[in-house]
Tab-separated table of C-alpha atoms and ligand atoms in Angstrom:
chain	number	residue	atom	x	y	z
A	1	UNK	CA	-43.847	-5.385	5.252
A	2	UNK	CA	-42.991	-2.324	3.355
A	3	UNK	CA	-39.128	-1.434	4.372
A	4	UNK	CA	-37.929	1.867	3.962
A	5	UNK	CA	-35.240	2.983	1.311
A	6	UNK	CA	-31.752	3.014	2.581
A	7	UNK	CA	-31.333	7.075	1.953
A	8	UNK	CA	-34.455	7.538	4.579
A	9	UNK	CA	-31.850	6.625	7.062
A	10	UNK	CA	-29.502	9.001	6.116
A	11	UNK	CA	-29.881	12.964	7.471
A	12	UNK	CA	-31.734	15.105	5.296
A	13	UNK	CA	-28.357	17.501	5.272
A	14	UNK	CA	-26.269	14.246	4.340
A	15	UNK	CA	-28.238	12.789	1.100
A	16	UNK	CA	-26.893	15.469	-1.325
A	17	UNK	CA	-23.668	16.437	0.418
A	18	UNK	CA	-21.331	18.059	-2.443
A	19	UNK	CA	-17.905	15.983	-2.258
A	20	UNK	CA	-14.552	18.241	-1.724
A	21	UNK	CA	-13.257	18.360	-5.338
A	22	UNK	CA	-9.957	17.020	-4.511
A	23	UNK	CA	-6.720	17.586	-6.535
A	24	UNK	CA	-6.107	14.784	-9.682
A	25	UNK	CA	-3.782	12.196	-7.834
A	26	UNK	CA	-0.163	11.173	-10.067
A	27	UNK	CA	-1.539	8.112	-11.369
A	28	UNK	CA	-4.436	9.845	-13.417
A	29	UNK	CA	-1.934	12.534	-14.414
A	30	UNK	CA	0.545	10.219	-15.650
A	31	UNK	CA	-1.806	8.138	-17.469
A	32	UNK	CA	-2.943	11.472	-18.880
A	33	UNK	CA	0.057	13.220	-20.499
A	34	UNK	CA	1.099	9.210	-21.527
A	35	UNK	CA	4.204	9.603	-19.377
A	36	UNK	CA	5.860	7.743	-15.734
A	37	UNK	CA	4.485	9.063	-12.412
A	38	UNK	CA	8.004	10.337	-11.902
A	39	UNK	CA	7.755	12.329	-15.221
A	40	UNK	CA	4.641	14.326	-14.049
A	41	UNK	CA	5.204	18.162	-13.060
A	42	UNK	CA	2.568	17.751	-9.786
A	43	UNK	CA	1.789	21.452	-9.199
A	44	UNK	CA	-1.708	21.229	-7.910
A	45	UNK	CA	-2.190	20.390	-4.437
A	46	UNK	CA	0.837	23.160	-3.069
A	47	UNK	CA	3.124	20.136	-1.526
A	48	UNK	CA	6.539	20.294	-0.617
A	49	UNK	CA	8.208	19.625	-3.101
A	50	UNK	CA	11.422	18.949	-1.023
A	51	UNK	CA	9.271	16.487	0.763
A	52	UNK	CA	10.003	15.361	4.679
A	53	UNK	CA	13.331	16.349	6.436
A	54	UNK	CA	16.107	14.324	6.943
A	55	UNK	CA	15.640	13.161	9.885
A	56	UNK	CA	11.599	12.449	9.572
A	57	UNK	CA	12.591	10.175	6.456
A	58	UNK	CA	15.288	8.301	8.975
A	59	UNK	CA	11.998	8.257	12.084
A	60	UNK	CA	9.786	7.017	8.969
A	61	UNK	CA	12.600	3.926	7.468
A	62	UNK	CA	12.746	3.023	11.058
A	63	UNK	CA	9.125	3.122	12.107
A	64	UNK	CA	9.270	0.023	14.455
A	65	UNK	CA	6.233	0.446	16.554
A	66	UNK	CA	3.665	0.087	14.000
A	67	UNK	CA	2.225	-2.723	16.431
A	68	UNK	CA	1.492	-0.606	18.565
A	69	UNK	CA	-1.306	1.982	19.733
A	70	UNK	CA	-0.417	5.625	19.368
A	71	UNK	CA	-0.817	7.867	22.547
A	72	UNK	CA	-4.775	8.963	22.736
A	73	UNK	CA	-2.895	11.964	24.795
A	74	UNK	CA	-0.743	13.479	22.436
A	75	UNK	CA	1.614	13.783	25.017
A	76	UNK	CA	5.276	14.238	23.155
A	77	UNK	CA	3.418	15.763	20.694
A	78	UNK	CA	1.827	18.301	22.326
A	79	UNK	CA	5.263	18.941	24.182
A	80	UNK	CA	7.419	19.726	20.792
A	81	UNK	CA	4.777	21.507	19.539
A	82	UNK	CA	4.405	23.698	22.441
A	83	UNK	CA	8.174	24.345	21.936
A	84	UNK	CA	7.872	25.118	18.017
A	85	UNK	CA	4.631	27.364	18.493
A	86	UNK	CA	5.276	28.823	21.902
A	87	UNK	CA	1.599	28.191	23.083
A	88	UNK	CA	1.080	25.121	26.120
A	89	UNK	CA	0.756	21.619	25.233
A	90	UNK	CA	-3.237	21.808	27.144
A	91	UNK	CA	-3.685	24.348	23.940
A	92	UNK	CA	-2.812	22.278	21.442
A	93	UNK	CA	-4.851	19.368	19.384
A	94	UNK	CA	-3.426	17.314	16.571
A	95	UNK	CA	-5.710	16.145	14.139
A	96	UNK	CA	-5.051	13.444	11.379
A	97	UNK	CA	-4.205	16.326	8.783
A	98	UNK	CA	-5.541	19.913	9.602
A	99	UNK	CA	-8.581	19.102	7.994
A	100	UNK	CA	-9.641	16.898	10.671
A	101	UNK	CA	-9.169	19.720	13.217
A	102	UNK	CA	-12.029	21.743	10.897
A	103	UNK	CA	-13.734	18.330	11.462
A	104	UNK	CA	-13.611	18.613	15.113
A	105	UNK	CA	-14.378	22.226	15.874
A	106	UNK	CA	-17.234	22.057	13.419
A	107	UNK	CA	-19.115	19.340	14.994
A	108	UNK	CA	-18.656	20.168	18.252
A	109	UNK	CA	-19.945	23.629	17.835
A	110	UNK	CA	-22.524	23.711	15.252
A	111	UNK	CA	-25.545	22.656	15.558
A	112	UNK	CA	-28.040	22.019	12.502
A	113	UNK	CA	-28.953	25.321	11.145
A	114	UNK	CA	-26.320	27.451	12.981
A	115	UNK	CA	-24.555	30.183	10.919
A	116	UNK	CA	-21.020	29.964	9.420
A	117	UNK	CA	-19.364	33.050	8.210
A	118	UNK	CA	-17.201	31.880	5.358
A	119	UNK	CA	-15.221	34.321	2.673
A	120	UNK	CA	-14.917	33.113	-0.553
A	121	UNK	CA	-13.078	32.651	-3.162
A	122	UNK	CA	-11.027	29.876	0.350
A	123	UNK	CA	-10.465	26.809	0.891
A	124	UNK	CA	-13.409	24.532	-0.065
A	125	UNK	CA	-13.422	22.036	3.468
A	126	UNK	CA	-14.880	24.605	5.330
A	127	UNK	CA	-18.396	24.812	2.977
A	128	UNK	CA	-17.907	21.117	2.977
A	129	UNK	CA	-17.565	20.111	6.473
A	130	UNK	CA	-20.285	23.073	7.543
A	131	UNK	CA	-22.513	21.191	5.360
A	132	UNK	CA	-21.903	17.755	6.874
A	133	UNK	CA	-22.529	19.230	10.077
A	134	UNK	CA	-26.309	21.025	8.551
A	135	UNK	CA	-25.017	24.693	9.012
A	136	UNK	CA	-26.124	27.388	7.146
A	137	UNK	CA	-23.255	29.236	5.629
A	138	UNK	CA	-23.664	32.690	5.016
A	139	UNK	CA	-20.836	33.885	2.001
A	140	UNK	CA	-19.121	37.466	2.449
A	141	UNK	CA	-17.076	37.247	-0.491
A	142	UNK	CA	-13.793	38.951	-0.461
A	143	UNK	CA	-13.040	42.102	-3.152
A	144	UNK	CA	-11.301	42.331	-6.516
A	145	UNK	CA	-7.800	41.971	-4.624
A	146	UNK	CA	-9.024	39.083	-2.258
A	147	UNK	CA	-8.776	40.928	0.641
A	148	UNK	CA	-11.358	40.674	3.148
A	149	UNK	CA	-14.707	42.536	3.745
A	150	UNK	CA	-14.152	42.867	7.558
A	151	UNK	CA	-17.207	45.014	8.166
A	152	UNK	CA	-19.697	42.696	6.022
A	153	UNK	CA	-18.506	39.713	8.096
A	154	UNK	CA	-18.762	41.261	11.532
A	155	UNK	CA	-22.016	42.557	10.382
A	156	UNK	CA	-23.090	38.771	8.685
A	157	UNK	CA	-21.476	37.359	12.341
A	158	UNK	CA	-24.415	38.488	14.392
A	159	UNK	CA	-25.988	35.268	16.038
A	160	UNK	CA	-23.677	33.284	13.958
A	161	UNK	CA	-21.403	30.494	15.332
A	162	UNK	CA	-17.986	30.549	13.755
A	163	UNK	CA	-16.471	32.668	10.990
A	164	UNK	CA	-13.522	31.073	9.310
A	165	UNK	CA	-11.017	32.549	7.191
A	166	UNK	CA	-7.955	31.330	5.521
A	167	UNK	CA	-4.310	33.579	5.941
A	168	UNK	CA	-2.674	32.744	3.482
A	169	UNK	CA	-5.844	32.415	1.982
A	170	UNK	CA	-6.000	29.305	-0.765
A	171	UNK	CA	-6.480	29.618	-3.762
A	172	UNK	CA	-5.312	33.689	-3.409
A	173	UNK	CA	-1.978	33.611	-1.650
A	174	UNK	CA	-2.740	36.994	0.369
A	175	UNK	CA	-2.507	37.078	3.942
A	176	UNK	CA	-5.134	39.333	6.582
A	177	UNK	CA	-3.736	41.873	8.449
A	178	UNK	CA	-3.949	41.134	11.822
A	179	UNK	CA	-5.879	44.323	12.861
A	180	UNK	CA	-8.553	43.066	10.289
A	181	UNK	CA	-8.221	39.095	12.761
A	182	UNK	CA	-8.621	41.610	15.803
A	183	UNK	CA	-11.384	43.428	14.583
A	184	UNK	CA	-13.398	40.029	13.572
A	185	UNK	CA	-12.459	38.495	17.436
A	186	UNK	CA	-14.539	41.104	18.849
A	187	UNK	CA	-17.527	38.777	17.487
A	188	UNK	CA	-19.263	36.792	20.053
A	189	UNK	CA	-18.489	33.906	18.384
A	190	UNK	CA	-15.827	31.252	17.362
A	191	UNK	CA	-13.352	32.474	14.658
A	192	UNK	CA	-11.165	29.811	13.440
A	193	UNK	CA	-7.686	31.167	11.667
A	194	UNK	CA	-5.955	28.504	9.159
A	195	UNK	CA	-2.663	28.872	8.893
A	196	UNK	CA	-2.013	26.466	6.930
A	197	UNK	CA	0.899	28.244	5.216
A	198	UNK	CA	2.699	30.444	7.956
A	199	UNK	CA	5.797	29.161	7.824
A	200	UNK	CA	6.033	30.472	4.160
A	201	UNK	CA	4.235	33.821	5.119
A	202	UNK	CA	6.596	34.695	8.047
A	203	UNK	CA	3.741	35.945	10.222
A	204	UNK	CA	1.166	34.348	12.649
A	205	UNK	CA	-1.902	35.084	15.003
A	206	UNK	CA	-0.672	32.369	17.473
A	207	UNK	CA	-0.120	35.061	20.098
A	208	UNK	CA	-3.441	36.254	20.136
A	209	UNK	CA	-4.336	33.148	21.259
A	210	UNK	CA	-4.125	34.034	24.861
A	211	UNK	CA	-5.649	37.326	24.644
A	212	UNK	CA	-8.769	35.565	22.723
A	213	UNK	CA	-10.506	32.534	24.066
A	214	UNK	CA	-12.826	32.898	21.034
A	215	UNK	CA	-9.661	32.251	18.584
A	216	UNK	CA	-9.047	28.739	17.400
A	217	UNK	CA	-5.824	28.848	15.195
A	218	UNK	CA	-5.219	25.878	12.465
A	219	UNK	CA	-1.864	24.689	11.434
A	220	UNK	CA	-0.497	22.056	9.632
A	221	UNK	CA	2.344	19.496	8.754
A	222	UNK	CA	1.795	18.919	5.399
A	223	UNK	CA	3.311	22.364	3.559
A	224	UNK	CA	6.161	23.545	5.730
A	225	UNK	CA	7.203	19.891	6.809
A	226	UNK	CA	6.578	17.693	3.537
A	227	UNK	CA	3.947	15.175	5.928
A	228	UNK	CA	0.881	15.814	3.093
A	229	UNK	CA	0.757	11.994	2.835
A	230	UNK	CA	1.289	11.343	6.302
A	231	UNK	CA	-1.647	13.848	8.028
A	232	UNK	CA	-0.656	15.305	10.527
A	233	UNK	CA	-2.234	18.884	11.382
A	234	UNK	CA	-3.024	20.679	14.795
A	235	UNK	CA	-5.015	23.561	16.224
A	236	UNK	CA	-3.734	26.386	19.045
A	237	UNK	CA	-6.241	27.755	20.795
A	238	UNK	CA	-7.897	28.089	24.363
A	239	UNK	CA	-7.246	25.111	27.000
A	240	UNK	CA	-11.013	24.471	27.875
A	241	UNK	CA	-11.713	23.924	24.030
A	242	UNK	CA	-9.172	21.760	23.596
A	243	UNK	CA	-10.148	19.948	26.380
A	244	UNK	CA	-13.491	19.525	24.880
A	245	UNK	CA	-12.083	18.612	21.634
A	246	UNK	CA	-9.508	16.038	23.127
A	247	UNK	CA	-12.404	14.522	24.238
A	248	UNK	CA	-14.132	14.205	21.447
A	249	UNK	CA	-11.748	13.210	19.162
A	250	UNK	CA	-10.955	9.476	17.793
A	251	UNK	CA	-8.744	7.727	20.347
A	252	UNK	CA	-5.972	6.931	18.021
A	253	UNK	CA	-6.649	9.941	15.049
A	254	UNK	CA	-2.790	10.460	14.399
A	255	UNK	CA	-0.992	7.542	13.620
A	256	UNK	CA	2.054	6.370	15.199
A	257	UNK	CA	3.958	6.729	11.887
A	258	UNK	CA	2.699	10.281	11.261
A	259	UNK	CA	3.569	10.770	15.114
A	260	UNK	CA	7.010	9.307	14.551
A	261	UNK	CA	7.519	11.960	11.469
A	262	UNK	CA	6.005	15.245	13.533
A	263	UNK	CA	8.406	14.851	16.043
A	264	UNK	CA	11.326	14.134	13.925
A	265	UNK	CA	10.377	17.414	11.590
A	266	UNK	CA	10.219	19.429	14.807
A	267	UNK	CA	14.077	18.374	15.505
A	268	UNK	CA	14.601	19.136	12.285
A	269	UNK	CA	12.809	22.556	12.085
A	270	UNK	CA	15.846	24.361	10.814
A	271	UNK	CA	16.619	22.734	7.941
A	272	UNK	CA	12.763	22.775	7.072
A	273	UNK	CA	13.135	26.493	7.545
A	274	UNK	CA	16.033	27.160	5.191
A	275	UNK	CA	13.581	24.917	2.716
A	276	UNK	CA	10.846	27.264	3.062
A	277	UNK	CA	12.926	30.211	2.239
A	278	UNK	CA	14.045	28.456	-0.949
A	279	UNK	CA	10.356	27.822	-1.628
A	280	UNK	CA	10.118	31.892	-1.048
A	281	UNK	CA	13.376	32.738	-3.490
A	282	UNK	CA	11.646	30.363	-6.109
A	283	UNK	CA	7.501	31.737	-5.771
A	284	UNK	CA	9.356	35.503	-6.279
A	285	UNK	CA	11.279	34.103	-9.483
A	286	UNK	CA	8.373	32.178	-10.765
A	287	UNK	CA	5.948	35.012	-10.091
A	288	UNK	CA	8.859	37.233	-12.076
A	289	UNK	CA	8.540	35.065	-15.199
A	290	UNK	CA	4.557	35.032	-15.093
A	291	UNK	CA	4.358	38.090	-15.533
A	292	UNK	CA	6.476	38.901	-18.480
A	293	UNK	CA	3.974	36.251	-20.276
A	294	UNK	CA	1.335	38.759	-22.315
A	295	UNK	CA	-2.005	38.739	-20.636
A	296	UNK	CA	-0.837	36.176	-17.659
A	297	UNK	CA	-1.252	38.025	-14.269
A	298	UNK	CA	0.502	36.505	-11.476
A	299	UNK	CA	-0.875	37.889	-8.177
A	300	UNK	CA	1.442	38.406	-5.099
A	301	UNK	CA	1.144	35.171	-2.322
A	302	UNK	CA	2.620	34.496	0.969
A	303	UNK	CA	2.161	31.012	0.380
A	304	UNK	CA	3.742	28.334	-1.676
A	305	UNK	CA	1.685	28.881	-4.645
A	306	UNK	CA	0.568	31.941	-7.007
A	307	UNK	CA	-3.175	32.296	-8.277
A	308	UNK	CA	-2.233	33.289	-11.657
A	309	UNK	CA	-5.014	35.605	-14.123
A	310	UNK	CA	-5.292	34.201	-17.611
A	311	UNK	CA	-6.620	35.449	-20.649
A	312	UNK	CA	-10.447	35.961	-20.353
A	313	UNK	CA	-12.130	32.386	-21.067
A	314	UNK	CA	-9.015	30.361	-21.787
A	315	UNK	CA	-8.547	28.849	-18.156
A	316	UNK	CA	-9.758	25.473	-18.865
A	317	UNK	CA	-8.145	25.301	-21.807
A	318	UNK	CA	-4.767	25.954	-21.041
A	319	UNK	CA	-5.303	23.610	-17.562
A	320	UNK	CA	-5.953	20.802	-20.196
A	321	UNK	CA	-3.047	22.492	-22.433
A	322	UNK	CA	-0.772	21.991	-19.439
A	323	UNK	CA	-1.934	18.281	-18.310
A	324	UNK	CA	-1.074	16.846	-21.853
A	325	UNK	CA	2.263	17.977	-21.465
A	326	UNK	CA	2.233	16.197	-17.457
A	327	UNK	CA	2.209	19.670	-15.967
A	328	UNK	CA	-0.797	19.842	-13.294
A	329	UNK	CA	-1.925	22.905	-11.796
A	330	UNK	CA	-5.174	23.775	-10.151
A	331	UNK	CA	-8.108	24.795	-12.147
A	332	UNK	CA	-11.730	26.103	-10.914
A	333	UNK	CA	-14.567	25.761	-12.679
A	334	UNK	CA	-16.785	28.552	-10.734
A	335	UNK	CA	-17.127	31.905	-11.061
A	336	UNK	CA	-14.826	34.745	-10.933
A	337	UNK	CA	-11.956	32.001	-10.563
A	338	UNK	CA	-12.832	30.640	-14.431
A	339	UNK	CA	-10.199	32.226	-15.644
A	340	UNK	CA	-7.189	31.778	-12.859
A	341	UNK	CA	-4.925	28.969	-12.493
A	342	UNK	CA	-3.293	28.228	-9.155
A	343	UNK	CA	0.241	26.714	-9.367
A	344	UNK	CA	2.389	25.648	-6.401
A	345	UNK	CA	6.265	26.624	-6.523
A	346	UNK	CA	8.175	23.477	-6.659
A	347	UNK	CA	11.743	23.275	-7.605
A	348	UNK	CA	13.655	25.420	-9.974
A	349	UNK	CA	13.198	22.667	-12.619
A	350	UNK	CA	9.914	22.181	-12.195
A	351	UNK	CA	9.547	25.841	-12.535
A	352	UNK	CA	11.008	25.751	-16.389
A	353	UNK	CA	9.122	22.770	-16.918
A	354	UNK	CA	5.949	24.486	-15.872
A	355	UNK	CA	7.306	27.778	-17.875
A	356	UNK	CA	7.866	25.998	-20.800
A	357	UNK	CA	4.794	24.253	-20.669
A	358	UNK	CA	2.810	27.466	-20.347
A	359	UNK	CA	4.164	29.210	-23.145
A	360	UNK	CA	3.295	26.792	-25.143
A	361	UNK	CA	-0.368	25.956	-23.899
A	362	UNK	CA	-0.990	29.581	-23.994
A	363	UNK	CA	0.132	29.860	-27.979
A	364	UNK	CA	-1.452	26.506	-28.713
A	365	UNK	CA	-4.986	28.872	-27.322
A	366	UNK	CA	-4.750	31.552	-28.195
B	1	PMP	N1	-6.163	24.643	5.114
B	1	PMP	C1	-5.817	25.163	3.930
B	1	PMP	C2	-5.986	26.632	3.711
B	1	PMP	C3	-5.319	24.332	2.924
B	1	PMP	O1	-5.008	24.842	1.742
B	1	PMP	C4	-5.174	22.936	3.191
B	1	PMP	C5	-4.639	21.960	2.188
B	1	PMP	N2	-4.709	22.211	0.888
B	1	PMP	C6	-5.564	22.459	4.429
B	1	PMP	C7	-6.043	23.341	5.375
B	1	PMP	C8	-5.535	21.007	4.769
B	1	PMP	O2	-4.308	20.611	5.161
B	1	PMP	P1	-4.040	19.198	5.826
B	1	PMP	O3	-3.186	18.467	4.866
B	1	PMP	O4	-3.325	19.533	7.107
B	1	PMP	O5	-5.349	18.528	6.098
């Protein structure tokens, strides 16, 4: 008997799947730059750098249920996020991370071959998860400032299934007007917001959700609350996809620890709050000092990080510049972003560290 090759099982779509290229964890870095974990300037992955909240790190030391299930409903979750967003708890899905509410809305609404309107230079999991779920992604990139090409996506969105679109968009930092998130809802199709970093943009489509049924918005605990290592994320939108997506989901996706911590940020949104604003004061100081370095070109975010222009063709060099002196930042390889660094704000120290660092890495080039 002739058996088949283990890959002839797997979908045609999965066998050459391209990975999400994921940010270098603290261990590598340290080993790196020949210094401690604690010594590393971590920069690349825009956490908190405040981490959780008081009281979340008191809900996480005293995490005594672990034995136990978590609720398949979401119910107390649901509830205090209904209060923090103002939308219903029937609207509202929490996902193990934010990524895993992508997950969900991609696979159950694509089907193999259906379009997804994506606007590059974003967030790579959405070109990742369309292509675990065999769609056909059709690119309208955004201009020389990042902004947007509203009418080239409506016009790509015709018999397409979802458009997505980052605001703050990652890696770029600039948010979409909301008359440009209007314009795209008139699409007859599913347009997914990620919102990943509202709380430091001060602005939000969650109250279009009602108005839109077609609007799926994506939110997260991992920036504004310090949960990255945790995963907790959740998506606002209309109550009959939610429903469908409750459904669908994995009985137990949040743990009860990650539960535990939501709730306890929630309580503690105001402190979290003040944090962000610090996280605000220090991305306008840091972006202040970038751009008083010669041929460094900071560009304005709403997010907790800055895409930052270098001089033509040094990028990679002064990323690997900066990681032997335990600095990380983000670096990418393709295209137009070849020569752009993307650095998250962290504390004011880290901030001179990173400074420092720079200066150097960029004489050490040059
Ligand atoms: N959306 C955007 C735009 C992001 O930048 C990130 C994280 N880098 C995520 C979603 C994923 O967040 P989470 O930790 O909630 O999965």
């Amino acid at each position: 008997m002739t058996r088949r090759n283990v890959l002839d099982f797997v979908q045609p779509h999965w066998r050459n799947l391209d990975p999400y290229e994921a940010a270098e964890p603290p261990e590598s870095l340290a080993e790196r730059g020949g210094i401690t974990e604690d010594e590393v300037v971590k920069l690349n992955a825009n956490e908190n750098p405040y981490g959780p909240s008081p009281k979340a790190l008191e809900a996480l030391n005293h995490s005594a249920r672990a034995h136990i299930y978590p609720d398949p409903a979401q119910v107390a979750m649901r509830r205090a996020l209904s209060r923090y967003t103002d939308a219903r708890p029937e609207q509202i899905v929490v996902g193990n991370g934010s990524d895993e509410i992508i997950d969900l809305v991609f696979r159950a609404t694509l089907e193999p071959g259906d379009v997804v309107v994506n606007a590059p230079p974003t967030f790579g999991m959405y070109d990742v998860t369309a292509n675990i779920c065999g769609g056909a992604i059709v690119e309208v990139e955004r201009d020389e400032n990042f902004d947007i090409d509203v009418d080239g996506m409506l016009a790509a969105a015709e018999g397409a299934k979802l458009i997505v679109l980052a605001s703050p968009n990652n890696p770029s930092g600039n948010s979409t007007p909301i008359e440009d998130v209007e314009r795209l809802l008139g699409a007859d199709c599913l347009v997914v917001v990620d919102e990943a970093y509202a709380e430091f943009a001060g602005r939000s489509v969650l109250p279009l959700v009602d108005k839109h049924p077609n609007l799926v918005v994506l939110r997260t605990m991992s920036k504004w609350a310090g949960l990255a290592g945790l995963r907790a994320g959740y998506g606002v939108m209309n109550e009959e996809m939610a429903e469908v997506l409750m459904r669908g989901k994995p009985p137990y996706n949040v743990s009860q620890v990650a539960e535990a911590a939501l709730l306890a940020s929630l309580e503690d949104a105001e402190i979290l709050d003040e944090r962000a604003r610090l996280i605000v004061r220090e991305r306008e100081q840091m972006g202040g000092l970038l751009a008083e370095m010669q041929g460094v070109e900071p560009l304005s975010s709403d997010a907790n990080f800055i895409l930052c222009r270098l001089p033509e063709g040094r990028g990679r060099a002064i990323y690997d510049a900066l990681a032997d002196r335990g600095v990380s930042v983000r670096y990418y390889s393709r295209g137009k972003l070849a020569d752009y660094l993307r650095v998250s704000v962290g504390t004011p120290e880290q901030t001179g560290r990173f400074i420092e660092a720079l200066r150097a890495a960029l004489q050490q080039t040059a």
